Amino acid sequence: MQRRSRGINIGLLLLLSQIFHVGIDNIPPVTLATLALNIWLFLNPLKPLLSACLSVEKCYQQKDWQRLLLSPLHHADDWHLYFNMASMLWKGIKLERRLGSKWFAYIIATFSVLTGVVYLLLEFALAEFMNEPNLKRNCAVGFSGVLFALKVLNNHYCPGGFVSVLGCPVPSRFACWAELLAIHFLSPGTSFAGHLAGILVGLMYTCGPLKKIMKTCAGIFPSNTGYPRQQYYFNNTGYSGYQGYFPYSGPEYYDVPRNYDMYTAGLSEEEQLERALRASLSDPGTGRNSPPPYGFRLSPEEEMRRRRLHRFDSQ
């Protein structure tokens, strides 16, 4: 693993351009703090990459457990930072507004540590199974393991539909696995075990006991604490609605057809990234109060649909 260069960080400039194009006021607080922390540590790393990366040899054998906290927050170069944080931007906007800021912060902290632990277990098991001690020296760094876990959550809360992976439509529930294979074959230097660890942690939360354990450890605050008056729910008809929060009575459901994708103009994550990238390269900038939210340019039909939904919600 080489030290990043000190030249012009085009990836960092592009990331900052995209953040300001979306609008800082439109980014939820925990997502914004995560972006800021990763950018700050890229510019002012706590330790050199070789002293921050995660490996079985350094953590388990040499007992350097602080790497579990350092490795997700350090990146190899500016493009590594850009792709990870651009993905974090869109996942954070969707998930934090759905789960609430406190619970989302809890998820980020838990996933950051747990993906590292699972990565170490995978590398150790693979080294023992294949009788390859060198695998214990593989050193991983970056936030991508956490992002794969968040992608599992995003697909869980927004099921159905297809995403494009290398130009091929893939059902969203299989998108993580398809992207895992695609990234591994297109970029052999990436950490397959690190990305796989993220998927496994995401599945532990959505299909396993992790969410229940986290709620037990958290104690009193529910997963929608950040937005106590409104929580989205989905049913198998593709419609959604509001769940009101009433501290002195039971929950009350309103059967209101609502498209949660209005926050992202109905675009998939890949389409959002592509549109934001084009806009950040060509658009001179928009004012703070300029519609639509989150930095997207909508077609006339999409803009009309967004306004109809906005009028409907305000009634």
mmCIF file with all atom_site columns, C-alpha atoms in Angstrom, residues 22-230:
data_model
loop_
_atom_site.group_PDB
_atom_site.id
_atom_site.type_symbol
_atom_site.label_atom_id
_atom_site.label_alt_id
_atom_site.label_comp_id
_atom_site.label_asym_id
_atom_site.label_entity_id
_atom_site.label_seq_id
_atom_site.pdbx_PDB_ins_code
_atom_site.Cartn_x
_atom_site.Cartn_y
_atom_site.Cartn_z
_atom_site.occupancy
_atom_site.B_iso_or_equiv
_atom_site.pdbx_formal_charge
_atom_site.auth_seq_id
_atom_site.auth_comp_id
_atom_site.auth_asym_id
_atom_site.auth_atom_id
_atom_site.pdbx_PDB_model_num
ATOM 1   C CA . VAL A 1 22  ? -26.422 19.129  -3.332  1.00 0.00 ? 22  VAL A CA 1
ATOM 2   C CA . GLY A 1 23  ? -26.437 21.809  -0.635  1.00 0.00 ? 23  GLY A CA 1
ATOM 3   C CA . ILE A 1 24  ? -25.098 21.465  2.882   1.00 0.00 ? 24  ILE A CA 1
ATOM 4   C CA . ASP A 1 25  ? -28.534 22.342  4.307   1.00 0.00 ? 25  ASP A CA 1
ATOM 5   C CA . ASN A 1 26  ? -30.010 19.382  2.418   1.00 0.00 ? 26  ASN A CA 1
ATOM 6   C CA . ILE A 1 27  ? -27.619 16.818  3.923   1.00 0.00 ? 27  ILE A CA 1
ATOM 7   C CA . PRO A 1 28  ? -28.717 15.268  7.247   1.00 0.00 ? 28  PRO A CA 1
ATOM 8   C CA . PRO A 1 29  ? -26.363 15.980  10.169  1.00 0.00 ? 29  PRO A CA 1
ATOM 9   C CA . VAL A 1 30  ? -24.837 12.538  10.742  1.00 0.00 ? 30  VAL A CA 1
ATOM 10  C CA . THR A 1 31  ? -24.218 12.042  7.027   1.00 0.00 ? 31  THR A CA 1
ATOM 11  C CA . LEU A 1 32  ? -22.621 15.479  6.813   1.00 0.00 ? 32  LEU A CA 1
ATOM 12  C CA . ALA A 1 33  ? -20.469 14.799  9.885   1.00 0.00 ? 33  ALA A CA 1
ATOM 13  C CA . THR A 1 34  ? -19.317 11.487  8.409   1.00 0.00 ? 34  THR A CA 1
ATOM 14  C CA . LEU A 1 35  ? -18.327 13.194  5.170   1.00 0.00 ? 35  LEU A CA 1
ATOM 15  C CA . ALA A 1 36  ? -16.525 15.977  7.043   1.00 0.00 ? 36  ALA A CA 1
ATOM 16  C CA . LEU A 1 37  ? -14.646 13.548  9.299   1.00 0.00 ? 37  LEU A CA 1
ATOM 17  C CA . ASN A 1 38  ? -13.407 11.440  6.396   1.00 0.00 ? 38  ASN A CA 1
ATOM 18  C CA . ILE A 1 39  ? -12.326 14.523  4.436   1.00 0.00 ? 39  ILE A CA 1
ATOM 19  C CA . TRP A 1 40  ? -10.564 15.976  7.481   1.00 0.00 ? 40  TRP A CA 1
ATOM 20  C CA . LEU A 1 41  ? -8.677  12.739  8.175   1.00 0.00 ? 41  LEU A CA 1
ATOM 21  C CA . PHE A 1 42  ? -7.723  12.480  4.517   1.00 0.00 ? 42  PHE A CA 1
ATOM 22  C CA . LEU A 1 43  ? -6.100  15.909  4.736   1.00 0.00 ? 43  LEU A CA 1
ATOM 23  C CA . ASN A 1 44  ? -4.794  15.389  8.290   1.00 0.00 ? 44  ASN A CA 1
ATOM 24  C CA . PRO A 1 45  ? -4.358  11.629  8.831   1.00 0.00 ? 45  PRO A CA 1
ATOM 25  C CA . LEU A 1 46  ? -3.877  10.476  12.403  1.00 0.00 ? 46  LEU A CA 1
ATOM 26  C CA . LYS A 1 47  ? -1.352  7.900   11.258  1.00 0.00 ? 47  LYS A CA 1
ATOM 27  C CA . PRO A 1 48  ? 0.348   6.801   8.024   1.00 0.00 ? 48  PRO A CA 1
ATOM 28  C CA . LEU A 1 49  ? -1.676  4.331   5.971   1.00 0.00 ? 49  LEU A CA 1
ATOM 29  C CA . LEU A 1 50  ? 0.564   1.404   6.885   1.00 0.00 ? 50  LEU A CA 1
ATOM 30  C CA . SER A 1 51  ? -0.076  2.160   10.543  1.00 0.00 ? 51  SER A CA 1
ATOM 31  C CA . ALA A 1 52  ? -3.841  2.573   10.093  1.00 0.00 ? 52  ALA A CA 1
ATOM 32  C CA . CYS A 1 53  ? -4.761  -0.312  7.778   1.00 0.00 ? 53  CYS A CA 1
ATOM 33  C CA . LEU A 1 54  ? -6.395  -3.464  9.103   1.00 0.00 ? 54  LEU A CA 1
ATOM 34  C CA . SER A 1 55  ? -4.802  -6.921  9.015   1.00 0.00 ? 55  SER A CA 1
ATOM 35  C CA . VAL A 1 56  ? -4.853  -10.117 11.056  1.00 0.00 ? 56  VAL A CA 1
ATOM 36  C CA . GLU A 1 57  ? -1.134  -9.857  11.683  1.00 0.00 ? 57  GLU A CA 1
ATOM 37  C CA . LYS A 1 58  ? -1.255  -6.313  13.047  1.00 0.00 ? 58  LYS A CA 1
ATOM 38  C CA . CYS A 1 59  ? -4.522  -6.533  15.006  1.00 0.00 ? 59  CYS A CA 1
ATOM 39  C CA . TYR A 1 60  ? -4.685  -10.072 16.321  1.00 0.00 ? 60  TYR A CA 1
ATOM 40  C CA . GLN A 1 61  ? -1.063  -11.129 16.502  1.00 0.00 ? 61  GLN A CA 1
ATOM 41  C CA . GLN A 1 62  ? 0.420   -7.751  17.491  1.00 0.00 ? 62  GLN A CA 1
ATOM 42  C CA . LYS A 1 63  ? -2.649  -6.612  19.479  1.00 0.00 ? 63  LYS A CA 1
ATOM 43  C CA . ASP A 1 64  ? -2.910  -3.278  17.638  1.00 0.00 ? 64  ASP A CA 1
ATOM 44  C CA . TRP A 1 65  ? -6.689  -3.073  18.041  1.00 0.00 ? 65  TRP A CA 1
ATOM 45  C CA . GLN A 1 66  ? -6.907  0.679   17.447  1.00 0.00 ? 66  GLN A CA 1
ATOM 46  C CA . ARG A 1 67  ? -6.743  -0.136  13.731  1.00 0.00 ? 67  ARG A CA 1
ATOM 47  C CA . LEU A 1 68  ? -10.384 -1.226  13.962  1.00 0.00 ? 68  LEU A CA 1
ATOM 48  C CA . LEU A 1 69  ? -11.248 2.438   14.539  1.00 0.00 ? 69  LEU A CA 1
ATOM 49  C CA . LEU A 1 70  ? -8.640  3.970   12.227  1.00 0.00 ? 70  LEU A CA 1
ATOM 50  C CA . SER A 1 71  ? -8.969  1.871   9.081   1.00 0.00 ? 71  SER A CA 1
ATOM 51  C CA . PRO A 1 72  ? -12.526 2.876   8.024   1.00 0.00 ? 72  PRO A CA 1
ATOM 52  C CA . LEU A 1 73  ? -11.652 6.581   8.299   1.00 0.00 ? 73  LEU A CA 1
ATOM 53  C CA . HIS A 1 74  ? -8.483  6.573   6.181   1.00 0.00 ? 74  HIS A CA 1
ATOM 54  C CA . HIS A 1 75  ? -8.288  6.330   2.397   1.00 0.00 ? 75  HIS A CA 1
ATOM 55  C CA . ALA A 1 76  ? -5.481  5.429   0.025   1.00 0.00 ? 76  ALA A CA 1
ATOM 56  C CA . ASP A 1 77  ? -5.913  8.414   -2.321  1.00 0.00 ? 77  ASP A CA 1
ATOM 57  C CA . ASP A 1 78  ? -8.346  11.137  -3.369  1.00 0.00 ? 78  ASP A CA 1
ATOM 58  C CA . TRP A 1 79  ? -10.277 8.929   -5.808  1.00 0.00 ? 79  TRP A CA 1
ATOM 59  C CA . HIS A 1 80  ? -10.691 6.262   -3.145  1.00 0.00 ? 80  HIS A CA 1
ATOM 60  C CA . LEU A 1 81  ? -12.129 8.987   -0.906  1.00 0.00 ? 81  LEU A CA 1
ATOM 61  C CA . TYR A 1 82  ? -14.333 10.389  -3.677  1.00 0.00 ? 82  TYR A CA 1
ATOM 62  C CA . PHE A 1 83  ? -16.049 7.150   -4.672  1.00 0.00 ? 83  PHE A CA 1
ATOM 63  C CA . ASN A 1 84  ? -16.637 6.124   -1.066  1.00 0.00 ? 84  ASN A CA 1
ATOM 64  C CA . MET A 1 85  ? -17.944 9.484   0.116   1.00 0.00 ? 85  MET A CA 1
ATOM 65  C CA . ALA A 1 86  ? -20.087 10.088  -2.991  1.00 0.00 ? 86  ALA A CA 1
ATOM 66  C CA . SER A 1 87  ? -21.754 6.766   -2.266  1.00 0.00 ? 87  SER A CA 1
ATOM 67  C CA . MET A 1 88  ? -22.074 7.696   1.424   1.00 0.00 ? 88  MET A CA 1
ATOM 68  C CA . LEU A 1 89  ? -23.740 10.973  0.457   1.00 0.00 ? 89  LEU A CA 1
ATOM 69  C CA . TRP A 1 90  ? -26.685 9.322   -1.296  1.00 0.00 ? 90  TRP A CA 1
ATOM 70  C CA . LYS A 1 91  ? -27.033 6.380   1.066   1.00 0.00 ? 91  LYS A CA 1
ATOM 71  C CA . GLY A 1 92  ? -26.927 8.727   4.044   1.00 0.00 ? 92  GLY A CA 1
ATOM 72  C CA . ILE A 1 93  ? -29.592 11.056  2.656   1.00 0.00 ? 93  ILE A CA 1
ATOM 73  C CA . LYS A 1 94  ? -32.017 8.174   2.196   1.00 0.00 ? 94  LYS A CA 1
ATOM 74  C CA . LEU A 1 95  ? -31.253 6.094   5.284   1.00 0.00 ? 95  LEU A CA 1
ATOM 75  C CA . GLU A 1 96  ? -30.776 8.866   7.845   1.00 0.00 ? 96  GLU A CA 1
ATOM 76  C CA . ARG A 1 97  ? -34.069 10.510  6.918   1.00 0.00 ? 97  ARG A CA 1
ATOM 77  C CA . ARG A 1 98  ? -35.767 7.155   7.262   1.00 0.00 ? 98  ARG A CA 1
ATOM 78  C CA . LEU A 1 99  ? -34.122 5.862   10.447  1.00 0.00 ? 99  LEU A CA 1
ATOM 79  C CA . GLY A 1 100 ? -33.457 9.105   12.318  1.00 0.00 ? 100 GLY A CA 1
ATOM 80  C CA . SER A 1 101 ? -30.131 10.745  13.070  1.00 0.00 ? 101 SER A CA 1
ATOM 81  C CA . LYS A 1 102 ? -29.418 9.105   16.434  1.00 0.00 ? 102 LYS A CA 1
ATOM 82  C CA . TRP A 1 103 ? -30.099 5.601   15.213  1.00 0.00 ? 103 TRP A CA 1
ATOM 83  C CA . PHE A 1 104 ? -28.219 6.198   11.980  1.00 0.00 ? 104 PHE A CA 1
ATOM 84  C CA . ALA A 1 105 ? -25.191 7.432   13.953  1.00 0.00 ? 105 ALA A CA 1
ATOM 85  C CA . TYR A 1 106 ? -25.445 4.283   16.084  1.00 0.00 ? 106 TYR A CA 1
ATOM 86  C CA . ILE A 1 107 ? -25.525 2.168   12.922  1.00 0.00 ? 107 ILE A CA 1
ATOM 87  C CA . ILE A 1 108 ? -22.490 3.924   11.419  1.00 0.00 ? 108 ILE A CA 1
ATOM 88  C CA . ALA A 1 109 ? -20.452 3.459   14.603  1.00 0.00 ? 109 ALA A CA 1
ATOM 89  C CA . THR A 1 110 ? -21.479 -0.189  15.020  1.00 0.00 ? 110 THR A CA 1
ATOM 90  C CA . PHE A 1 111 ? -20.953 -1.099  11.379  1.00 0.00 ? 111 PHE A CA 1
ATOM 91  C CA . SER A 1 112 ? -17.556 0.606   11.284  1.00 0.00 ? 112 SER A CA 1
ATOM 92  C CA . VAL A 1 113 ? -16.228 -1.633  14.042  1.00 0.00 ? 113 VAL A CA 1
ATOM 93  C CA . LEU A 1 114 ? -18.151 -4.780  13.162  1.00 0.00 ? 114 LEU A CA 1
ATOM 94  C CA . THR A 1 115 ? -17.126 -4.841  9.486   1.00 0.00 ? 115 THR A CA 1
ATOM 95  C CA . GLY A 1 116 ? -13.505 -4.751  10.653  1.00 0.00 ? 116 GLY A CA 1
ATOM 96  C CA . VAL A 1 117 ? -14.078 -7.645  13.045  1.00 0.00 ? 117 VAL A CA 1
ATOM 97  C CA . VAL A 1 118 ? -15.808 -9.733  10.368  1.00 0.00 ? 118 VAL A CA 1
ATOM 98  C CA . TYR A 1 119 ? -13.027 -8.880  7.902   1.00 0.00 ? 119 TYR A CA 1
ATOM 99  C CA . LEU A 1 120 ? -10.410 -10.185 10.338  1.00 0.00 ? 120 LEU A CA 1
ATOM 100 C CA . LEU A 1 121 ? -12.388 -13.395 10.865  1.00 0.00 ? 121 LEU A CA 1
ATOM 101 C CA . LEU A 1 122 ? -12.730 -13.939 7.115   1.00 0.00 ? 122 LEU A CA 1
ATOM 102 C CA . GLU A 1 123 ? -9.044  -13.354 6.431   1.00 0.00 ? 123 GLU A CA 1
ATOM 103 C CA . PHE A 1 124 ? -8.021  -15.588 9.337   1.00 0.00 ? 124 PHE A CA 1
ATOM 104 C CA . ALA A 1 125 ? -10.358 -18.394 8.254   1.00 0.00 ? 125 ALA A CA 1
ATOM 105 C CA . LEU A 1 126 ? -9.217  -18.132 4.631   1.00 0.00 ? 126 LEU A CA 1
ATOM 106 C CA . ALA A 1 127 ? -5.547  -18.170 5.627   1.00 0.00 ? 127 ALA A CA 1
ATOM 107 C CA . GLU A 1 128 ? -6.055  -21.261 7.768   1.00 0.00 ? 128 GLU A CA 1
ATOM 108 C CA . PHE A 1 129 ? -8.194  -23.056 5.193   1.00 0.00 ? 129 PHE A CA 1
ATOM 109 C CA . MET A 1 130 ? -5.820  -22.397 2.296   1.00 0.00 ? 130 MET A CA 1
ATOM 110 C CA . ASN A 1 131 ? -2.692  -22.723 4.453   1.00 0.00 ? 131 ASN A CA 1
ATOM 111 C CA . GLU A 1 132 ? -1.560  -19.294 3.238   1.00 0.00 ? 132 GLU A CA 1
ATOM 112 C CA . PRO A 1 133 ? 0.001   -17.309 6.115   1.00 0.00 ? 133 PRO A CA 1
ATOM 113 C CA . ASN A 1 134 ? 0.545   -14.332 3.791   1.00 0.00 ? 134 ASN A CA 1
ATOM 114 C CA . LEU A 1 135 ? -3.208  -13.682 3.800   1.00 0.00 ? 135 LEU A CA 1
ATOM 115 C CA . LYS A 1 136 ? -2.877  -12.621 7.418   1.00 0.00 ? 136 LYS A CA 1
ATOM 116 C CA . ARG A 1 137 ? -0.701  -9.748  6.229   1.00 0.00 ? 137 ARG A CA 1
ATOM 117 C CA . ASN A 1 138 ? -3.312  -8.365  3.814   1.00 0.00 ? 138 ASN A CA 1
ATOM 118 C CA . CYS A 1 139 ? -3.952  -4.813  4.977   1.00 0.00 ? 139 CYS A CA 1
ATOM 119 C CA . ALA A 1 140 ? -7.245  -3.058  4.176   1.00 0.00 ? 140 ALA A CA 1
ATOM 120 C CA . VAL A 1 141 ? -8.250  0.562   4.573   1.00 0.00 ? 141 VAL A CA 1
ATOM 121 C CA . GLY A 1 142 ? -11.324 2.613   3.652   1.00 0.00 ? 142 GLY A CA 1
ATOM 122 C CA . PHE A 1 143 ? -15.044 3.060   4.291   1.00 0.00 ? 143 PHE A CA 1
ATOM 123 C CA . SER A 1 144 ? -16.291 0.727   1.559   1.00 0.00 ? 144 SER A CA 1
ATOM 124 C CA . GLY A 1 145 ? -17.060 -2.174  3.910   1.00 0.00 ? 145 GLY A CA 1
ATOM 125 C CA . VAL A 1 146 ? -19.490 0.050   5.826   1.00 0.00 ? 146 VAL A CA 1
ATOM 126 C CA . LEU A 1 147 ? -20.986 1.238   2.528   1.00 0.00 ? 147 LEU A CA 1
ATOM 127 C CA . PHE A 1 148 ? -21.716 -2.322  1.418   1.00 0.00 ? 148 PHE A CA 1
ATOM 128 C CA . ALA A 1 149 ? -23.510 -2.887  4.733   1.00 0.00 ? 149 ALA A CA 1
ATOM 129 C CA . LEU A 1 150 ? -25.531 0.301   4.228   1.00 0.00 ? 150 LEU A CA 1
ATOM 130 C CA . LYS A 1 151 ? -26.411 -0.792  0.700   1.00 0.00 ? 151 LYS A CA 1
ATOM 131 C CA . VAL A 1 152 ? -27.917 -3.999  2.130   1.00 0.00 ? 152 VAL A CA 1
ATOM 132 C CA . LEU A 1 153 ? -30.036 -1.825  4.440   1.00 0.00 ? 153 LEU A CA 1
ATOM 133 C CA . ASN A 1 154 ? -31.077 0.454   1.606   1.00 0.00 ? 154 ASN A CA 1
ATOM 134 C CA . ASN A 1 155 ? -32.181 -2.497  -0.534  1.00 0.00 ? 155 ASN A CA 1
ATOM 135 C CA . HIS A 1 156 ? -34.023 -3.945  2.460   1.00 0.00 ? 156 HIS A CA 1
ATOM 136 C CA . TYR A 1 157 ? -36.012 -0.766  3.160   1.00 0.00 ? 157 TYR A CA 1
ATOM 137 C CA . CYS A 1 158 ? -36.622 0.007   -0.516  1.00 0.00 ? 158 CYS A CA 1
ATOM 138 C CA . PRO A 1 159 ? -37.245 -3.424  -2.072  1.00 0.00 ? 159 PRO A CA 1
ATOM 139 C CA . GLY A 1 160 ? -38.152 -4.171  -5.656  1.00 0.00 ? 160 GLY A CA 1
ATOM 140 C CA . GLY A 1 161 ? -36.871 -2.782  -8.902  1.00 0.00 ? 161 GLY A CA 1
ATOM 141 C CA . PHE A 1 162 ? -33.615 -3.267  -10.752 1.00 0.00 ? 162 PHE A CA 1
ATOM 142 C CA . VAL A 1 163 ? -30.216 -1.604  -10.762 1.00 0.00 ? 163 VAL A CA 1
ATOM 143 C CA . SER A 1 164 ? -27.668 -1.541  -13.540 1.00 0.00 ? 164 SER A CA 1
ATOM 144 C CA . VAL A 1 165 ? -24.397 -3.367  -12.866 1.00 0.00 ? 165 VAL A CA 1
ATOM 145 C CA . LEU A 1 166 ? -21.985 -3.154  -15.798 1.00 0.00 ? 166 LEU A CA 1
ATOM 146 C CA . GLY A 1 167 ? -24.943 -2.390  -18.032 1.00 0.00 ? 167 GLY A CA 1
ATOM 147 C CA . CYS A 1 168 ? -26.907 -5.462  -16.933 1.00 0.00 ? 168 CYS A CA 1
ATOM 148 C CA . PRO A 1 169 ? -30.184 -5.097  -15.002 1.00 0.00 ? 169 PRO A CA 1
ATOM 149 C CA . VAL A 1 170 ? -29.952 -6.873  -11.653 1.00 0.00 ? 170 VAL A CA 1
ATOM 150 C CA . PRO A 1 171 ? -32.757 -7.215  -9.060  1.00 0.00 ? 171 PRO A CA 1
ATOM 151 C CA . SER A 1 172 ? -31.998 -4.845  -6.202  1.00 0.00 ? 172 SER A CA 1
ATOM 152 C CA . ARG A 1 173 ? -31.919 -7.647  -3.632  1.00 0.00 ? 173 ARG A CA 1
ATOM 153 C CA . PHE A 1 174 ? -28.979 -9.205  -5.499  1.00 0.00 ? 174 PHE A CA 1
ATOM 154 C CA . ALA A 1 175 ? -27.253 -5.924  -6.375  1.00 0.00 ? 175 ALA A CA 1
ATOM 155 C CA . CYS A 1 176 ? -24.717 -6.115  -3.540  1.00 0.00 ? 176 CYS A CA 1
ATOM 156 C CA . TRP A 1 177 ? -23.515 -9.542  -4.636  1.00 0.00 ? 177 TRP A CA 1
ATOM 157 C CA . ALA A 1 178 ? -23.311 -8.496  -8.276  1.00 0.00 ? 178 ALA A CA 1
ATOM 158 C CA . GLU A 1 179 ? -21.343 -5.363  -7.386  1.00 0.00 ? 179 GLU A CA 1
ATOM 159 C CA . LEU A 1 180 ? -19.039 -7.397  -5.129  1.00 0.00 ? 180 LEU A CA 1
ATOM 160 C CA . LEU A 1 181 ? -18.094 -9.657  -8.045  1.00 0.00 ? 181 LEU A CA 1
ATOM 161 C CA . ALA A 1 182 ? -17.911 -6.809  -10.560 1.00 0.00 ? 182 ALA A CA 1
ATOM 162 C CA . ILE A 1 183 ? -15.585 -4.691  -8.401  1.00 0.00 ? 183 ILE A CA 1
ATOM 163 C CA . HIS A 1 184 ? -13.375 -7.683  -7.645  1.00 0.00 ? 184 HIS A CA 1
ATOM 164 C CA . PHE A 1 185 ? -12.893 -8.587  -11.320 1.00 0.00 ? 185 PHE A CA 1
ATOM 165 C CA . LEU A 1 186 ? -12.544 -5.008  -12.572 1.00 0.00 ? 186 LEU A CA 1
ATOM 166 C CA . SER A 1 187 ? -10.240 -3.896  -9.738  1.00 0.00 ? 187 SER A CA 1
ATOM 167 C CA . PRO A 1 188 ? -8.347  -6.931  -8.409  1.00 0.00 ? 188 PRO A CA 1
ATOM 168 C CA . GLY A 1 189 ? -6.483  -4.754  -5.907  1.00 0.00 ? 189 GLY A CA 1
ATOM 169 C CA . THR A 1 190 ? -9.632  -4.042  -3.897  1.00 0.00 ? 190 THR A CA 1
ATOM 170 C CA . SER A 1 191 ? -10.369 -5.987  -0.737  1.00 0.00 ? 191 SER A CA 1
ATOM 171 C CA . PHE A 1 192 ? -12.847 -8.741  -1.572  1.00 0.00 ? 192 PHE A CA 1
ATOM 172 C CA . ALA A 1 193 ? -12.981 -9.832  2.076   1.00 0.00 ? 193 ALA A CA 1
ATOM 173 C CA . GLY A 1 194 ? -13.578 -6.246  3.236   1.00 0.00 ? 194 GLY A CA 1
ATOM 174 C CA . HIS A 1 195 ? -16.538 -5.777  0.896   1.00 0.00 ? 195 HIS A CA 1
ATOM 175 C CA . LEU A 1 196 ? -17.903 -9.227  1.727   1.00 0.00 ? 196 LEU A CA 1
ATOM 176 C CA . ALA A 1 197 ? -17.640 -8.388  5.429   1.00 0.00 ? 197 ALA A CA 1
ATOM 177 C CA . GLY A 1 198 ? -19.854 -5.356  4.830   1.00 0.00 ? 198 GLY A CA 1
ATOM 178 C CA . ILE A 1 199 ? -22.518 -7.430  3.089   1.00 0.00 ? 199 ILE A CA 1
ATOM 179 C CA . LEU A 1 200 ? -22.490 -9.983  5.897   1.00 0.00 ? 200 LEU A CA 1
ATOM 180 C CA . VAL A 1 201 ? -22.852 -7.267  8.549   1.00 0.00 ? 201 VAL A CA 1
ATOM 181 C CA . GLY A 1 202 ? -25.772 -5.769  6.614   1.00 0.00 ? 202 GLY A CA 1
ATOM 182 C CA . LEU A 1 203 ? -27.446 -9.178  6.468   1.00 0.00 ? 203 LEU A CA 1
ATOM 183 C CA . MET A 1 204 ? -26.827 -9.669  10.185  1.00 0.00 ? 204 MET A CA 1
ATOM 184 C CA . TYR A 1 205 ? -28.816 -6.463  10.738  1.00 0.00 ? 205 TYR A CA 1
ATOM 185 C CA . THR A 1 206 ? -31.679 -7.089  8.297   1.00 0.00 ? 206 THR A CA 1
ATOM 186 C CA . CYS A 1 207 ? -32.021 -10.877 8.603   1.00 0.00 ? 207 CYS A CA 1
ATOM 187 C CA . GLY A 1 208 ? -30.122 -11.763 11.756  1.00 0.00 ? 208 GLY A CA 1
ATOM 188 C CA . PRO A 1 209 ? -30.022 -10.783 15.432  1.00 0.00 ? 209 PRO A CA 1
ATOM 189 C CA . LEU A 1 210 ? -27.862 -7.653  15.127  1.00 0.00 ? 210 LEU A CA 1
ATOM 190 C CA . LYS A 1 211 ? -30.716 -5.140  15.077  1.00 0.00 ? 211 LYS A CA 1
ATOM 191 C CA . LYS A 1 212 ? -32.302 -6.679  18.171  1.00 0.00 ? 212 LYS A CA 1
ATOM 192 C CA . ILE A 1 213 ? -28.951 -6.715  19.964  1.00 0.00 ? 213 ILE A CA 1
ATOM 193 C CA . MET A 1 214 ? -28.353 -3.072  19.069  1.00 0.00 ? 214 MET A CA 1
ATOM 194 C CA . LYS A 1 215 ? -31.786 -2.072  20.388  1.00 0.00 ? 215 LYS A CA 1
ATOM 195 C CA . THR A 1 216 ? -31.137 -3.931  23.613  1.00 0.00 ? 216 THR A CA 1
ATOM 196 C CA . CYS A 1 217 ? -27.755 -2.252  24.050  1.00 0.00 ? 217 CYS A CA 1
ATOM 197 C CA . ALA A 1 218 ? -29.128 1.152   23.080  1.00 0.00 ? 218 ALA A CA 1
ATOM 198 C CA . GLY A 1 219 ? -31.656 1.073   25.888  1.00 0.00 ? 219 GLY A CA 1
ATOM 199 C CA . ILE A 1 220 ? -34.406 3.602   25.463  1.00 0.00 ? 220 ILE A CA 1
ATOM 200 C CA . PHE A 1 221 ? -34.267 5.545   22.195  1.00 0.00 ? 221 PHE A CA 1
ATOM 201 C CA . PRO A 1 222 ? -36.160 4.041   19.229  1.00 0.00 ? 222 PRO A CA 1
ATOM 202 C CA . SER A 1 223 ? -34.902 3.902   15.658  1.00 0.00 ? 223 SER A CA 1
ATOM 203 C CA . ASN A 1 224 ? -36.964 6.935   14.577  1.00 0.00 ? 224 ASN A CA 1
ATOM 204 C CA . THR A 1 225 ? -35.804 9.294   17.331  1.00 0.00 ? 225 THR A CA 1
ATOM 205 C CA . GLY A 1 226 ? -34.398 11.829  14.872  1.00 0.00 ? 226 GLY A CA 1
ATOM 206 C CA . TYR A 1 227 ? -37.828 12.319  13.249  1.00 0.00 ? 227 TYR A CA 1
ATOM 207 C CA . PRO A 1 228 ? -40.367 11.424  15.991  1.00 0.00 ? 228 PRO A CA 1
ATOM 208 C CA . ARG A 1 229 ? -43.434 12.788  14.257  1.00 0.00 ? 229 ARG A CA 1
ATOM 209 C CA . GLN A 1 230 ? -43.201 10.834  11.045  1.00 0.00 ? 230 GLN A CA 1
#
